[in-house]
Coordinates of C-alpha atoms in Angstrom, one line a residue:
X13 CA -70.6 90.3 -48.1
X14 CA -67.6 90.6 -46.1
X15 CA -70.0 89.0 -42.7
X16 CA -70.8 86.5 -44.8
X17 CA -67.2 85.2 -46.0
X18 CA -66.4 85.7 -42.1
X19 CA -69.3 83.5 -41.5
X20 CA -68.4 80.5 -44.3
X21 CA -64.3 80.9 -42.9
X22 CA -65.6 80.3 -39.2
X23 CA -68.0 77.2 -40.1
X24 CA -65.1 75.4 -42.5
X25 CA -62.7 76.2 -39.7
X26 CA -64.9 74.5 -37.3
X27 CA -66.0 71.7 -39.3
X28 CA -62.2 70.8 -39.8
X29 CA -61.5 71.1 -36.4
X30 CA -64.6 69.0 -35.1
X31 CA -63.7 66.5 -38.0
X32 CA -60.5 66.2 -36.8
X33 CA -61.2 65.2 -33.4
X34 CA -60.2 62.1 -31.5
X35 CA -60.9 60.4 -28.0
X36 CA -58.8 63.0 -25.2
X37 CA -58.4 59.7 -23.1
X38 CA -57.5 57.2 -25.8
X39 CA -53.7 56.0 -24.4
X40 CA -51.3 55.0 -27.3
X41 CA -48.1 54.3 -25.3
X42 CA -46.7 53.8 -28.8
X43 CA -46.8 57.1 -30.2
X44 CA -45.8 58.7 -27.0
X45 CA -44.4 62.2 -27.0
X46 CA -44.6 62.6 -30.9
X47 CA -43.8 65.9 -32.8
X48 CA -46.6 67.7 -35.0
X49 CA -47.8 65.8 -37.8
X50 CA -51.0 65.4 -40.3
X51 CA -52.4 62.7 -37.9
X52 CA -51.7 65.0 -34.6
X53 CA -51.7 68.5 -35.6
X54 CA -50.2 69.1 -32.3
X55 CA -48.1 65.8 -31.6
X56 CA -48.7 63.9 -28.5
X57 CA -48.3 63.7 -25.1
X58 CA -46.4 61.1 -22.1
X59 CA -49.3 58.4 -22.6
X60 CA -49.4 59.0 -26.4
X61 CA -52.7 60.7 -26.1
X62 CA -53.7 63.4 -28.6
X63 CA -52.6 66.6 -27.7
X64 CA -55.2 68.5 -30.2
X65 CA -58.3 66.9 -29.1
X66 CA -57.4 67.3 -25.5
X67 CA -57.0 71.1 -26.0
X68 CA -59.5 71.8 -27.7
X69 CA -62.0 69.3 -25.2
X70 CA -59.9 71.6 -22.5
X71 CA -60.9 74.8 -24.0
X72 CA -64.4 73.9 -24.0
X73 CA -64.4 72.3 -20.6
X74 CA -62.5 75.6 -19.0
X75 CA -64.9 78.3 -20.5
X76 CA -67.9 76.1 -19.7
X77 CA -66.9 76.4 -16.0
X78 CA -65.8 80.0 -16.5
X79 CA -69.2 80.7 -17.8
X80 CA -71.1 79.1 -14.9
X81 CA -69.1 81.2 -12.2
X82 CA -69.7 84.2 -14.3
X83 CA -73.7 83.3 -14.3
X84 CA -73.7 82.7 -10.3
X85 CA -71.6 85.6 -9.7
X86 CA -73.9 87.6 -11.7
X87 CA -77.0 86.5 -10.2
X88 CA -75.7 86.7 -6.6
X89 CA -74.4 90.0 -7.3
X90 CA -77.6 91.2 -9.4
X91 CA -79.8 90.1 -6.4
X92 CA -77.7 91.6 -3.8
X93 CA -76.5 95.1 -5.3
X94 CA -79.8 95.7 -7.2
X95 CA -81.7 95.5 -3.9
X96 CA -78.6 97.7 -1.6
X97 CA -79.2 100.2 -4.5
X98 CA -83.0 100.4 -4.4
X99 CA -83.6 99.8 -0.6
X100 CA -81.0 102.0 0.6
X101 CA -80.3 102.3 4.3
X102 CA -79.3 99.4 6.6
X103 CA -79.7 96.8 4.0
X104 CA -77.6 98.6 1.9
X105 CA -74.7 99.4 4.6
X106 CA -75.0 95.6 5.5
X107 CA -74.4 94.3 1.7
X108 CA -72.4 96.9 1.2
X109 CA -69.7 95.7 3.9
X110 CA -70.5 92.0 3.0
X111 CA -69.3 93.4 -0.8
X112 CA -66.3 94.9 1.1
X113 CA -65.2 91.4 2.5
X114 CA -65.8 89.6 -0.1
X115 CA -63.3 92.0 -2.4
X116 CA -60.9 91.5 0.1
X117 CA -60.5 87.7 0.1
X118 CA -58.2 86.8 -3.0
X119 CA -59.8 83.6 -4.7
X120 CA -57.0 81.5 -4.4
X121 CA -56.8 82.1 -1.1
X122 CA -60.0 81.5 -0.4
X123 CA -60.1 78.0 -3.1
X124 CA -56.9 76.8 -0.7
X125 CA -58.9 77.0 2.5
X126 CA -61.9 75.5 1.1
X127 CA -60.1 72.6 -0.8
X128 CA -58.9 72.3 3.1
X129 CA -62.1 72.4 5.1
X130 CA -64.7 70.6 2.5
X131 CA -63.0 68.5 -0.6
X132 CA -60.5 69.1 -3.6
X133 CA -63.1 69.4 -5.9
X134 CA -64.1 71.4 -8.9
X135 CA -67.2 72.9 -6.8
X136 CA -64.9 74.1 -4.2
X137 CA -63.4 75.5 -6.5
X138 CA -66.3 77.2 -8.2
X139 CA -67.8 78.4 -5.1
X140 CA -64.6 80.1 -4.0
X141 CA -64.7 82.0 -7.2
X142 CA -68.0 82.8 -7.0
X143 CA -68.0 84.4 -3.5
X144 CA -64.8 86.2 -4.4
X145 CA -66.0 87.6 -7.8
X146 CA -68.9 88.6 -6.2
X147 CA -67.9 91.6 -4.2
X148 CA -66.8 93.7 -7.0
X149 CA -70.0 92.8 -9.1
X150 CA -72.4 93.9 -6.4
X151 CA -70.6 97.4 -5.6
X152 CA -70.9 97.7 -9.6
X153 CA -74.5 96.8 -9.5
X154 CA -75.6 99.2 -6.3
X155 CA -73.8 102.5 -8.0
X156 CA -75.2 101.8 -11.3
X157 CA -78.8 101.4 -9.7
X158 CA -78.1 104.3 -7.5
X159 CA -77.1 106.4 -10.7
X160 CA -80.1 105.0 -12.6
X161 CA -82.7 105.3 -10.0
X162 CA -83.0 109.4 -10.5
X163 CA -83.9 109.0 -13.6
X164 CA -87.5 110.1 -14.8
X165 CA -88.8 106.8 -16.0
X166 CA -87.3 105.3 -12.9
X167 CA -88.6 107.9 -10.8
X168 CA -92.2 107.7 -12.3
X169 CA -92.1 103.6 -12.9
X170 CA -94.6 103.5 -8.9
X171 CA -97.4 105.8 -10.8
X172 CA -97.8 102.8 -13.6
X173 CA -98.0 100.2 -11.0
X174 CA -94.0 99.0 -10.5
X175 CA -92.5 99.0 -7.4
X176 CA -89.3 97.4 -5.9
X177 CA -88.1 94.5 -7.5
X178 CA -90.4 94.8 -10.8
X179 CA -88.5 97.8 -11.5
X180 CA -85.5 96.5 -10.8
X181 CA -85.9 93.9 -13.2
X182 CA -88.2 95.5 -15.9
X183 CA -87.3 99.4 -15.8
X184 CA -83.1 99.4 -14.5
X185 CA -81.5 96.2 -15.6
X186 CA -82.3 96.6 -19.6
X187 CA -80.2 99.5 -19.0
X188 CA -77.3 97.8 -17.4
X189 CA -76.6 95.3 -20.2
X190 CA -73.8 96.7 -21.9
X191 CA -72.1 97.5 -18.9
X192 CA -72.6 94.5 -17.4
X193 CA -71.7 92.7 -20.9
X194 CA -68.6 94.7 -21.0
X195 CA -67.2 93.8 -17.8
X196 CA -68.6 90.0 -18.0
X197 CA -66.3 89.7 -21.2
X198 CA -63.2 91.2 -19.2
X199 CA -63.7 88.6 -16.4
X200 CA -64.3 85.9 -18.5
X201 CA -60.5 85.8 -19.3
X202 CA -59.5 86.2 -15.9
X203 CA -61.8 83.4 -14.2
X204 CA -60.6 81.2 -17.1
X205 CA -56.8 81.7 -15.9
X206 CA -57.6 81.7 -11.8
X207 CA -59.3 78.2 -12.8
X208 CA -56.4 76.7 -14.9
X209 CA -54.0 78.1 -12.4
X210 CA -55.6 75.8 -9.1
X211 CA -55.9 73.2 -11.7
X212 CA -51.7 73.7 -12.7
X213 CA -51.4 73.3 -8.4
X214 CA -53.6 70.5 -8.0
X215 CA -56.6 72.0 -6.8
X216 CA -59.9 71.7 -8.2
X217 CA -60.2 69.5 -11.7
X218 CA -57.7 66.4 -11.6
X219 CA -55.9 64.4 -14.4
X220 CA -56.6 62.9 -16.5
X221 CA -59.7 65.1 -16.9
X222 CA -58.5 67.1 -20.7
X223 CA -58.7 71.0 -19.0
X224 CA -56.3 73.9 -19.8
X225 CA -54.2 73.6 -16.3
X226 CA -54.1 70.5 -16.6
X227 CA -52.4 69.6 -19.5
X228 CA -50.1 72.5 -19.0
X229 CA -49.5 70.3 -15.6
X230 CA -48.5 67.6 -17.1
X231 CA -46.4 68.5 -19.9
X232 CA -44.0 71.2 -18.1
X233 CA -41.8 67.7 -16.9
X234 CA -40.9 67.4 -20.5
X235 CA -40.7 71.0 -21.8
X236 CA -37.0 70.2 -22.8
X237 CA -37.7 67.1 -24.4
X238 CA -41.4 67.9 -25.9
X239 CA -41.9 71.3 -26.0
X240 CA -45.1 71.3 -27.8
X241 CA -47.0 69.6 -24.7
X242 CA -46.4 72.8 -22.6
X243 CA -46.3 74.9 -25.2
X244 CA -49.8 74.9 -27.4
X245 CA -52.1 74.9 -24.2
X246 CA -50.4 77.7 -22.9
X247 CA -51.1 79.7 -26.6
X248 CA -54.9 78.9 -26.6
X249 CA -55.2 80.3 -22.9
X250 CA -53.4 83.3 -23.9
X251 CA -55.2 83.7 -27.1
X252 CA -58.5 82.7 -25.1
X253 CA -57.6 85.3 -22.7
X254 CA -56.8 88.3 -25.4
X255 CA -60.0 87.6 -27.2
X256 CA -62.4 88.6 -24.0
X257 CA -60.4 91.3 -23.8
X258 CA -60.8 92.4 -27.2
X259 CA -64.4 91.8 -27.3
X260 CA -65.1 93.7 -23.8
X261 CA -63.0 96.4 -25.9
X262 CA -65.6 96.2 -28.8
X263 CA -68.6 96.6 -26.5
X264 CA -67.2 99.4 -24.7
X265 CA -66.5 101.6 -28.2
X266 CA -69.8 100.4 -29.1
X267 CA -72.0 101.2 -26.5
X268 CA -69.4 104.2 -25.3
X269 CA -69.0 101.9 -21.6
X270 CA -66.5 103.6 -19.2
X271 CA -65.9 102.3 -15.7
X272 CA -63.0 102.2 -13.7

């Protein structure tokens, strides 16, 4: 009964909130930099635009991006540690220090040069994050596969026919998905805030485009005269980024996860 009300609560809540909704580009010079109200729940901003629809359309627009790193980190990193984990020897001492480099390399570092060397783009961006997220993710994946791979129905998976990468996918990932669910969560929230930061600094997605950073670019010139600009983005990334946290905490006392 209790999932249920949960369940109505969340749908009325989102129905409201889609209902409410209005164009994130629609300029109104004439209700510029209005306080909260019924007709903007979170007033507007310098071009009288609404500052509700554009951070909600930014919320969206930020985890959608978060979650497509996450995916290519994961699959990069799946490939790569899964096969240094079940090969072993100089393939696994070669990803292993290709792992090692890639931890080292902070992504904003690394989303600097390449905004430098290709374009200021939001795929530069991406692919920074991705090549610097993926390090940790395949050291993860090869000790988890190593730590899997004496088990029995690991260990007896070649006498039913599966060898190499069928048992990587079929007999040892199925076991990783908590884990890997558990610390996909965790990142989620950081990614979110390494994206919205280039965007604050102008590298990646560009204004006028309704993301997280972005708006929190543009409104911290009139903190002092319209607070609520800066102010309400910054509280949705924060609560954005407690929530993953909270939900990687639910999976790990679930599932008992415990990693380092």
């Amino acid at each position: 009964m209790k999932r249920i009300v949960q369940l109505i609560c969340f749908i009325s809540v989102s129905l409201v909130v889609f209902l409410n909704l209005k164009n994130p580009y629609l300029i109104d010079k004439e209700c510029r930099l209005q306080g909260i109200s019924w007709q903007h729940w979170f007033g507007t901003d310098y071009l009288g635009r609404d500052l509700f629809s554009r951070v909600i359309y930014g919320c969206f627009y930020s985890l959608s991006i978060a979650l497509l790193v996450l995916i290519g980190i994961v699959l990069i990193s799946l490939l790569l540690g899964g096969s240094a984990g079940l090969t072993g020897g100089f393939i696994d001492l070669v990803i292993t220090i290709v792992a090692d480099m890639m931890i080292s390399i902070p992504s904003m570092i690394l989303a600097l040069v390449f905004a430098g060397l290709f374009s200021n783009s939001i795929f530069t961006v991406m692919a920074a994050l991705i090549i610097s997220g993926s390090g940790k993710y395949i050291r993860y994946i090869r000790n988890l596969v190593l730590n899997i791979k004496t088990e029995e129905f690991v260990l007896l998976a070649p006498l039913r026919g599966s060898f190499t990468f069928h048992t990587l996918f079929y007999h040892i990932l199925p076991n990783l998905v908590a884990e890997l669910m558990s610390l996909f969560t965790t990142d989620l929230g950081k990614i979110l805030i390494s994206i919205s930061g280039l965007s604050f600094l102008g590298i990646g997605i560009q204004p006028p485009t309704p993301e997280l950073g972005t708006i929190l670019f543009d409104g911290k010139a009139y903190f002092f005269v319209a607070p609520w600009v800066f102010i309400f983005p910054g509280i949705l990334l924060s609560g954005i980024v407690l929530l993953t946290q909270r939900i990687s905490k639910k999976i790990n006392q679930k599932w008992g996860v415990v990693y380092d």
